[in-house]
PDB file of C-alpha atoms in Angstrom:
ATOM      1  CA  MET A   1      83.685 118.637 104.031  1.00  0.00           C
ATOM      2  CA  ALA A   2      85.710 115.470 104.637  1.00  0.00           C
ATOM      3  CA  ARG A   3      89.142 115.433 103.011  1.00  0.00           C
ATOM      4  CA  VAL A   4      90.186 112.092 101.523  1.00  0.00           C
ATOM      5  CA  ARG A   5      93.750 111.235 100.432  1.00  0.00           C
ATOM      6  CA  PHE A   6      94.609 108.227  98.298  1.00  0.00           C
ATOM      7  CA  LEU A   7      97.949 106.445  98.580  1.00  0.00           C
ATOM      8  CA  GLY A   8      99.716 103.911  96.377  1.00  0.00           C
ATOM      9  CA  ILE A   9      97.631 101.841  94.023  1.00  0.00           C
ATOM     10  CA  VAL A  10      94.382 103.437  95.199  1.00  0.00           C
ATOM     11  CA  ARG A  11      95.683 106.737  93.799  1.00  0.00           C
ATOM     12  CA  ASP A  12      96.220 104.998  90.455  1.00  0.00           C
ATOM     13  CA  TRP A  13      92.774 103.404  90.539  1.00  0.00           C
ATOM     14  CA  MET A  14      91.099 106.718  91.433  1.00  0.00           C
ATOM     15  CA  ARG A  15      93.220 108.687  88.943  1.00  0.00           C
ATOM     16  CA  CYS A  16      93.565 111.453  91.528  1.00  0.00           C
ATOM     17  CA  SER A  17      95.316 111.898  94.866  1.00  0.00           C
ATOM     18  CA  ARG A  18      92.632 113.769  96.809  1.00  0.00           C
ATOM     19  CA  LEU A  19      88.893 114.103  97.097  1.00  0.00           C
ATOM     20  CA  GLU A  20      86.720 116.442  99.126  1.00  0.00           C
ATOM     21  CA  THR A  21      83.204 115.281  99.845  1.00  0.00           C
ATOM     22  CA  PRO A  22      80.352 116.453 102.083  1.00  0.00           C
ATOM     23  CA  ALA A  23      80.164 112.947 103.598  1.00  0.00           C
ATOM     24  CA  ASP A  24      78.884 112.457 107.139  1.00  0.00           C
ATOM     25  CA  THR A  25      80.083 108.831 107.417  1.00  0.00           C
ATOM     26  CA  LEU A  26      82.735 106.575 105.907  1.00  0.00           C
ATOM     27  CA  ARG A  27      79.964 104.785 104.013  1.00  0.00           C
ATOM     28  CA  GLU A  28      79.263 108.062 102.198  1.00  0.00           C
ATOM     29  CA  VAL A  29      82.997 108.495 101.516  1.00  0.00           C
ATOM     30  CA  LEU A  30      83.044 105.029  99.921  1.00  0.00           C
ATOM     31  CA  GLN A  31      80.046 105.988  97.778  1.00  0.00           C
ATOM     32  CA  ALA A  32      81.779 109.202  96.671  1.00  0.00           C
ATOM     33  CA  MET A  33      84.865 107.151  95.805  1.00  0.00           C
ATOM     34  CA  ARG A  34      82.732 104.839  93.657  1.00  0.00           C
ATOM     35  CA  GLU A  35      81.157 107.774  91.845  1.00  0.00           C
ATOM     36  CA  THR A  36      84.512 109.477  91.261  1.00  0.00           C
ATOM     37  CA  GLY A  37      86.547 106.363  90.437  1.00  0.00           C
ATOM     38  CA  GLY A  38      83.975 104.811  88.117  1.00  0.00           C
ATOM     39  CA  TRP A  39      83.474 101.173  87.232  1.00  0.00           C
ATOM     40  CA  ARG A  40      87.194 100.357  86.996  1.00  0.00           C
ATOM     41  CA  PHE A  41      87.754 101.448  90.568  1.00  0.00           C
ATOM     42  CA  GLU A  42      84.637  99.624  91.721  1.00  0.00           C
ATOM     43  CA  ASP A  43      85.678  96.371  90.004  1.00  0.00           C
ATOM     44  CA  ARG A  44      89.053  96.422  91.755  1.00  0.00           C
ATOM     45  CA  ALA A  45      88.126  97.750  95.180  1.00  0.00           C
ATOM     46  CA  PHE A  46      84.740  96.196  95.987  1.00  0.00           C
ATOM     47  CA  ARG A  47      83.422  92.635  96.290  1.00  0.00           C
ATOM     48  CA  ASN A  48      80.452  90.691  97.657  1.00  0.00           C
ATOM     49  CA  GLY A  49      77.583  93.091  97.296  1.00  0.00           C
ATOM     50  CA  GLY A  50      79.595  96.273  97.375  1.00  0.00           C
ATOM     51  CA  ARG A  51      81.809  95.634 100.395  1.00  0.00           C
ATOM     52  CA  PRO A  52      85.373  96.987 100.200  1.00  0.00           C
ATOM     53  CA  ILE A  53      88.049  94.359  99.639  1.00  0.00           C
ATOM     54  CA  PRO A  54      89.707  93.228 102.901  1.00  0.00           C
ATOM     55  CA  GLU A  55      93.046  94.761 101.891  1.00  0.00           C
ATOM     56  CA  MET A  56      91.551  98.264 101.779  1.00  0.00           C
ATOM     57  CA  GLU A  57      92.452 100.349 104.809  1.00  0.00           C
ATOM     58  CA  LEU A  58      90.600 103.501 105.791  1.00  0.00           C
ATOM     59  CA  ILE A  59      92.380 105.644 108.340  1.00  0.00           C
ATOM     60  CA  VAL A  60      90.437 108.472 110.001  1.00  0.00           C
ATOM     61  CA  ASN A  61      92.657 111.056 111.674  1.00  0.00           C
ATOM     62  CA  GLY A  62      95.325 108.400 112.214  1.00  0.00           C
ATOM     63  CA  HIS A  63      92.947 105.722 113.542  1.00  0.00           C
ATOM     64  CA  ASN A  64      92.059 102.593 111.586  1.00  0.00           C
ATOM     65  CA  ALA A  65      88.314 102.568 110.846  1.00  0.00           C
ATOM     66  CA  ARG A  66      88.204  98.846 111.692  1.00  0.00           C
ATOM     67  CA  PHE A  67      88.716  99.839 115.329  1.00  0.00           C
ATOM     68  CA  LEU A  68      86.205 102.684 115.178  1.00  0.00           C
ATOM     69  CA  GLN A  69      82.734 101.977 113.796  1.00  0.00           C
ATOM     70  CA  GLY A  70      83.742 100.730 110.365  1.00  0.00           C
ATOM     71  CA  PRO A  71      81.682 102.211 107.530  1.00  0.00           C
ATOM     72  CA  ASP A  72      79.329 103.793 110.072  1.00  0.00           C
ATOM     73  CA  THR A  73      82.121 105.947 111.531  1.00  0.00           C
ATOM     74  CA  VAL A  74      80.776 109.493 111.808  1.00  0.00           C
ATOM     75  CA  LEU A  75      82.942 112.191 110.241  1.00  0.00           C
ATOM     76  CA  LYS A  76      83.326 115.838 111.162  1.00  0.00           C
ATOM     77  CA  PRO A  77      84.022 118.491 108.502  1.00  0.00           C
ATOM     78  CA  GLU A  78      87.679 118.792 109.551  1.00  0.00           C
ATOM     79  CA  ASP A  79      88.389 115.034 109.450  1.00  0.00           C
ATOM     80  CA  GLU A  80      90.967 113.540 107.116  1.00  0.00           C
ATOM     81  CA  VAL A  81      90.540 110.046 105.689  1.00  0.00           C
ATOM     82  CA  VAL A  82      93.500 108.206 104.166  1.00  0.00           C
ATOM     83  CA  VAL A  83      92.810 105.211 101.923  1.00  0.00           C
ATOM     84  CA  PHE A  84      95.355 102.622 100.825  1.00  0.00           C
ATOM     85  CA  ILE A  85      95.661  98.938  99.967  1.00  0.00           C
ATOM     86  CA  HIS A  86      97.998  96.687 101.895  1.00  0.00           C
ATOM     87  CA  ARG A  87      99.356  93.666 100.061  1.00  0.00           C
ATOM     88  CA  SER A  88     102.220  91.293 100.558  1.00  0.00           C
ATOM     89  CA  TRP A  89     105.119  91.525  98.133  1.00  0.00           C
ATOM     90  CA  ALA A  90     104.305  87.995  96.978  1.00  0.00           C
ATOM     91  CA  GLU A  91     101.071  89.323  95.439  1.00  0.00           C
ATOM     92  CA  VAL A  92     102.612  92.253  93.558  1.00  0.00           C
ATOM     93  CA  PRO A  93     103.272  91.446  89.884  1.00  0.00           C
ATOM     94  CA  PHE A  94     106.682  92.422  88.537  1.00  0.00           C
ATOM     95  CA  MET A  95     106.733  94.522  85.390  1.00  0.00           C
TER      96      MET A  95
END
């Protein structure tokens, strides 16, 4: 059972801070996130045929998934995935 933690704005979009899923790959984690987060999460976090937005970072046990096998990264039951969005301060709207 992969453990997924959401940080920052992703936590707000998901409306929860954690998710446990029987995913075998990051692609399955992304699908579980879509199912849990609903259409609002999907509209904000995915583009171009269901690909995650470029600002979305997935960290598997402290290693960026971009330097592993991307969405095809194989997960073990004890793995922890951390998901967050990186943005420059120039893009953050002030309240």
